[in-house]
CSV table of C-alpha atoms in Angstrom, one decimal:
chain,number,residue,atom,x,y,z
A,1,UNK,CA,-71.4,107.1,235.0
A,2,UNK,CA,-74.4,107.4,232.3
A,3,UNK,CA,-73.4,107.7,228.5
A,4,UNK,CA,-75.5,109.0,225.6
A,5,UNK,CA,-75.4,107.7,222.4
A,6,UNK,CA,-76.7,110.5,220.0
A,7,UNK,CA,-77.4,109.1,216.6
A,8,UNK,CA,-76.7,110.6,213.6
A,9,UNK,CA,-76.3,108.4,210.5
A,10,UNK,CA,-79.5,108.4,209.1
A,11,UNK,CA,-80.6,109.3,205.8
A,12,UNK,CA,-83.5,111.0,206.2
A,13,UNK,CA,-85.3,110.2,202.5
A,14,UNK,CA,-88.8,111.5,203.4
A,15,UNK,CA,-87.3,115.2,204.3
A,16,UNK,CA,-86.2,115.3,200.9
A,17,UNK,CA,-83.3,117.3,201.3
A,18,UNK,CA,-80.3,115.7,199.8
A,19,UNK,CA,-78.1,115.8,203.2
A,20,UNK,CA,-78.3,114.6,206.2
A,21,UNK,CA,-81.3,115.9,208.1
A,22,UNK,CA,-79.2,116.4,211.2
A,23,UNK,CA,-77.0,119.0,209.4
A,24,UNK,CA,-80.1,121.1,208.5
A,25,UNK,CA,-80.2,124.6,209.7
A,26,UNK,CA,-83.0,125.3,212.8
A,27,UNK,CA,-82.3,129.0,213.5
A,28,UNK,CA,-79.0,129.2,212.1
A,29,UNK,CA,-77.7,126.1,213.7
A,30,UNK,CA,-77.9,122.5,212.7
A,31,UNK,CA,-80.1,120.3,214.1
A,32,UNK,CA,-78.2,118.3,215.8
A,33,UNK,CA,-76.9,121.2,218.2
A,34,UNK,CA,-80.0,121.4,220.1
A,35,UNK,CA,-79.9,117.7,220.9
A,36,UNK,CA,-76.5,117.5,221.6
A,37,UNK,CA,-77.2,121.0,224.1
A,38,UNK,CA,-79.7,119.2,225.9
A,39,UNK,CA,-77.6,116.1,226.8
A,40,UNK,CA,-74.7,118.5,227.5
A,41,UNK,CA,-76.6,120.2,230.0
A,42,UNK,CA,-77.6,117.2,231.9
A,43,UNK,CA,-75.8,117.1,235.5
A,44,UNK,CA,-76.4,113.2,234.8
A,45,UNK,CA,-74.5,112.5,231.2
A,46,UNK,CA,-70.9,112.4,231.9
A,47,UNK,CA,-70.3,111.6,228.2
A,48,UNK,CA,-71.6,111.7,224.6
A,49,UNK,CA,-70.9,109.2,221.4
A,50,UNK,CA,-71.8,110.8,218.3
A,51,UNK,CA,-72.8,108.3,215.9
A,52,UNK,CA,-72.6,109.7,212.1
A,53,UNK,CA,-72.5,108.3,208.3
A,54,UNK,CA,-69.5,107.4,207.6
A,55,UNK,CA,-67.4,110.1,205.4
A,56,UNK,CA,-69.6,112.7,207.2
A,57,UNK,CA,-67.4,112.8,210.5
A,58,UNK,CA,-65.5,116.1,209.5
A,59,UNK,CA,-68.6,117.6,209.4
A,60,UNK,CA,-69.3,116.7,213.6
A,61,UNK,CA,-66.4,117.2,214.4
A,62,UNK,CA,-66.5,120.7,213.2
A,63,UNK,CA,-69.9,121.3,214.8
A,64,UNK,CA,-68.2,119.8,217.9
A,65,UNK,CA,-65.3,122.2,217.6
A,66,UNK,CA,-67.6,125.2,216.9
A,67,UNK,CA,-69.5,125.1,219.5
A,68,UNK,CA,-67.4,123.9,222.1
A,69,UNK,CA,-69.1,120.5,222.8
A,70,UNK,CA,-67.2,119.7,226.1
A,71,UNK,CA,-68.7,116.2,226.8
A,72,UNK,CA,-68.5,114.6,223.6
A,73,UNK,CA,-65.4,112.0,223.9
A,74,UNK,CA,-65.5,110.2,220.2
A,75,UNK,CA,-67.3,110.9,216.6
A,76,UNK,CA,-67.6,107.6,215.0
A,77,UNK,CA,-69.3,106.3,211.8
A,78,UNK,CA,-72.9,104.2,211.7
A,79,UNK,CA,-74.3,101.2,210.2
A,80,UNK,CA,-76.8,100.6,207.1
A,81,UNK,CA,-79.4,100.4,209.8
A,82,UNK,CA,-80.1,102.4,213.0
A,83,UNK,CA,-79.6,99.5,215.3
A,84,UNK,CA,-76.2,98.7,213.9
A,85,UNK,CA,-75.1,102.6,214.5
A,86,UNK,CA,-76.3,101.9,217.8
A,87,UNK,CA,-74.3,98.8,218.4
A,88,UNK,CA,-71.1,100.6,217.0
A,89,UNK,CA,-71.6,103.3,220.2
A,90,UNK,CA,-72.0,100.2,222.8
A,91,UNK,CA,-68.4,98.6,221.3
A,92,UNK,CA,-66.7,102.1,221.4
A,93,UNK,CA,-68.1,102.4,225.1
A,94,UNK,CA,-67.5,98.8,225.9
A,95,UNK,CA,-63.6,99.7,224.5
A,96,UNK,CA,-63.7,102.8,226.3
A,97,UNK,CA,-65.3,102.2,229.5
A,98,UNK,CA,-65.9,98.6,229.8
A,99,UNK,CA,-64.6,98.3,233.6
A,100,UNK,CA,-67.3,100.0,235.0
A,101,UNK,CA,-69.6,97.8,236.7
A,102,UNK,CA,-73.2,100.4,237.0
A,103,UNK,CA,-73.6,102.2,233.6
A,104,UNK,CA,-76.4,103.7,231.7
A,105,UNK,CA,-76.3,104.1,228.2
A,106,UNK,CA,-78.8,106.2,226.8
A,107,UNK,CA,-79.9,106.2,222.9
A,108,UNK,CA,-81.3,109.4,221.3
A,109,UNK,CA,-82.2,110.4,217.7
A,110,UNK,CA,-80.2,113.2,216.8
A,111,UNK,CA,-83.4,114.7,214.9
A,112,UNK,CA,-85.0,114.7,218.3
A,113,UNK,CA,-84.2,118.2,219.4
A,114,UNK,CA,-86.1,119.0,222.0
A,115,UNK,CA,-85.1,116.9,224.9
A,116,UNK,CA,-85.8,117.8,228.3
A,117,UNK,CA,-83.8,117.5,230.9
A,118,UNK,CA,-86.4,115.6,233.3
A,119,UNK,CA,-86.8,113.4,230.4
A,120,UNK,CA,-83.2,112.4,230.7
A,121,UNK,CA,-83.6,112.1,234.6
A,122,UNK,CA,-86.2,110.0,233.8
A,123,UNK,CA,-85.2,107.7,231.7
A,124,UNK,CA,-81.7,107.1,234.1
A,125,UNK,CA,-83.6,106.5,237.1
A,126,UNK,CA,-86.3,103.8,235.8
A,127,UNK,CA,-83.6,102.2,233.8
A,128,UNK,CA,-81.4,102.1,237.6
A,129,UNK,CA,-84.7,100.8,238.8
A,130,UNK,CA,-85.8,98.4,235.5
A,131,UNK,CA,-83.2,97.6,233.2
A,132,UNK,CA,-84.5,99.8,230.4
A,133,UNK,CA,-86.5,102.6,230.2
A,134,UNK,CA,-88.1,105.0,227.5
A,135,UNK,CA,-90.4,108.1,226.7
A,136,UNK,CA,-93.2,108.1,224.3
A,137,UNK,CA,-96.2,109.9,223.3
A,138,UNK,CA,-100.0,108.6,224.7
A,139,UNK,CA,-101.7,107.4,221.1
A,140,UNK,CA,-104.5,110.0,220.4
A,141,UNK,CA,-105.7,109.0,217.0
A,142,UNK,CA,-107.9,106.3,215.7
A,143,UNK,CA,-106.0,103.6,214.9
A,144,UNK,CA,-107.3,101.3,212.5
A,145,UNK,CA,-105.7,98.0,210.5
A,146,UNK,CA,-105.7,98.2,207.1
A,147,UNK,CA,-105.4,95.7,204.3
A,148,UNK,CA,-102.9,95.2,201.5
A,149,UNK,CA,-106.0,96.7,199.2
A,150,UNK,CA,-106.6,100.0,201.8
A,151,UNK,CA,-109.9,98.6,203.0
A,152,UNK,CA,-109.9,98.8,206.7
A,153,UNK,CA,-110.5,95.7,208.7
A,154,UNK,CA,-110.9,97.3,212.0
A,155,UNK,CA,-110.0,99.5,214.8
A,156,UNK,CA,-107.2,99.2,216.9
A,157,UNK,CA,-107.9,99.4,220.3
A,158,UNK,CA,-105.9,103.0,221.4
A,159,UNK,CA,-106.1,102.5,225.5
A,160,UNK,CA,-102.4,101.3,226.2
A,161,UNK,CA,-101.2,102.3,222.7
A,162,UNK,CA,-97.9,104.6,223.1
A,163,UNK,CA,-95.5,106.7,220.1
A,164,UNK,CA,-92.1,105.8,220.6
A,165,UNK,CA,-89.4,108.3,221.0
A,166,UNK,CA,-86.6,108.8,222.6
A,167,UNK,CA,-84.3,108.9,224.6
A,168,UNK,CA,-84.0,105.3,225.4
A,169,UNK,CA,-82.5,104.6,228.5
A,170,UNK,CA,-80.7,100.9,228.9
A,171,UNK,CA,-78.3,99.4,231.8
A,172,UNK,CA,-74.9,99.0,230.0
A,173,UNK,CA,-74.5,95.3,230.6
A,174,UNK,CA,-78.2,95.2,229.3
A,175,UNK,CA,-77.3,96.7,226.7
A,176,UNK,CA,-74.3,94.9,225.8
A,177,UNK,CA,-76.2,91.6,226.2
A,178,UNK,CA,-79.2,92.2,223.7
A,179,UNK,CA,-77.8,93.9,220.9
A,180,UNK,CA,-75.1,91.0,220.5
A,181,UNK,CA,-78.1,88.5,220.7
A,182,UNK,CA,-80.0,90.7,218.1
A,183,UNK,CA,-77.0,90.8,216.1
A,184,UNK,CA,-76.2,86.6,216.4
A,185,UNK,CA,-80.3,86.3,215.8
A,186,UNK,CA,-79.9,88.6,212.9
A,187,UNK,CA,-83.2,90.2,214.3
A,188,UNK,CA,-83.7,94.4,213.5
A,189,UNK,CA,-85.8,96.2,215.8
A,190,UNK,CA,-88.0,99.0,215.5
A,191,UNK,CA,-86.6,101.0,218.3
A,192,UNK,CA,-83.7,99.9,221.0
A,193,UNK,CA,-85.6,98.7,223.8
A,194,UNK,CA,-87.4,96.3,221.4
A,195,UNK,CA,-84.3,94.3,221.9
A,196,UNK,CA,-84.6,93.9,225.6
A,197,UNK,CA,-88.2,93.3,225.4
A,198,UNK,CA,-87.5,90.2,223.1
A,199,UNK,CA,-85.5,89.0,225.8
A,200,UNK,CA,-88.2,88.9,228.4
A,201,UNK,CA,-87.1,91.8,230.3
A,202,UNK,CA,-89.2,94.4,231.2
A,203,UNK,CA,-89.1,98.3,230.3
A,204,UNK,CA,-90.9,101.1,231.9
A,205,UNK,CA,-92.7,103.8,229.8
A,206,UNK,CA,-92.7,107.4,230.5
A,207,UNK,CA,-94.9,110.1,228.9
A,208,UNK,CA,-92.5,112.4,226.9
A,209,UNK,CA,-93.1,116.1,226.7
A,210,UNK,CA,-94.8,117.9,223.6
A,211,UNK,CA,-92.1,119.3,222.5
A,212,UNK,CA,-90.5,115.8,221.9
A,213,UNK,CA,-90.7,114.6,218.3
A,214,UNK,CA,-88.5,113.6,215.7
A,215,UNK,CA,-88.0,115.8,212.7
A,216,UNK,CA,-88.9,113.7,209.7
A,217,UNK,CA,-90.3,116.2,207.0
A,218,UNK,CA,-90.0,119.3,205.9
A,219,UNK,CA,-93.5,119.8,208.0
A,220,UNK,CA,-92.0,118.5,211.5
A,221,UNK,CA,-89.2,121.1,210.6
A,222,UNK,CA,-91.6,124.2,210.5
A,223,UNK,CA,-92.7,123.0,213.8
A,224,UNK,CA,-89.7,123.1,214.7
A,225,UNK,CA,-88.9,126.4,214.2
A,226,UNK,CA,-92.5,127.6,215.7
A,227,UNK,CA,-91.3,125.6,219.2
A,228,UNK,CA,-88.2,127.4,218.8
A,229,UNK,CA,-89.6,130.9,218.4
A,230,UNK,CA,-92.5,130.1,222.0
């Protein structure tokens, strides 16, 4: 059994919107539909956590309602940070499923939208194979270190440089094991599989598709709507 996590709690300052970015309409449906389609779709997700701000679950729950969501088993409220919304979906699963012994639980922005199903495949089967697993983007840009007064101290090296996305793909008791050590360490990561690579456990990379970004401004969401309308 494989479980996403979709996550949902963020703010969202640079969009500038005043809501949740999540709840912002992409062709006259929020945001978070399309990512929560994707996942439903998958033959390999048995199950989805959404993960929201808390005093916003009505709103899910009525999206979930609306659009018939079959697979999603629980809307539950976030943390201040990302990681700790994160760790609130591996209790509820831990609650929930705990017995199982072979479990993937996958994390995945819910402004991420364009998810593909053999990026879900993926990220299962390397995480089966690994431990953890995730898709990112191939760095394309110059790269260069900059100062605390803007003057540039050098190039970065881009060969081996990856953009992080998601989803993030991490064996349950993994899972379980590094964000409690995180959490006792009082360590926050940048994304989750940060936390298993602190560990000394490997992860494997996968090239994500294109069409896999996260909708930060108001910019990412007019791309949005131009991937929308190919």
């Amino acid at each position: 059994m494989n479980i996403a996590i979709i996550l949902a709690s963020g703010v969202g300052k640079r969009m500038k919107a005043g809501k949740n970015k999540t709840l912002l309409e992409l062709d006259n449906k929020p945001l978070i539909y399309y990512a929560i389609k994707n996942f439903e779709k998958s033959k390999l997700i048995s199950k989805i956590v959404l993960v929201v701000r808390e005093g916003e679950e009505k709103y899910f729950n009525d999206i979930v309602k609306k659009y018939n969501f079959k697979k999603i088993i629980a809307v539950i409220s976030g943390g201040e940070e990302r990681q700790y919304s994160a760790h609130n979906g591996i209790k509820f699963i831990e609650d929930k499923f705990g017995k199982f012994k072979k479990m993937i639980v996958l994390f995945h922005n819910g402004a991420n939208p364009f998810v593909s199903q053999n990026e879900i495949k993926n990220v299962v089967t390397e995480a089966l194979k690994y431990g953890a697993a995730a898709v990112a983007h191939k760095t394309k840009d110059t790269i260069r270190r900059v100062n605390d007064a803007n003057l540039s101290s050098g190039v970065i090296e881009r060969e081996g440089l990856w953009n992080m996305q998601t989803p993030q793909a991490i064996e349950f008791s993994l899972a379980k094991r590094v964000f409690k050590k995180a959490q006792e360490d009082n360590f926050l990561g940048t994304d989750d599989v940060s936390l298993v690579e602190r560990l000394g456990k490997k992860v494997k990379i996968i090239e994500a598709s294109e069409n896999n970004f996260k909708i930060t401004t108001p910019l990412d969401l007019e791309l949005a709507r131009i991937v929308l309308r190919r």
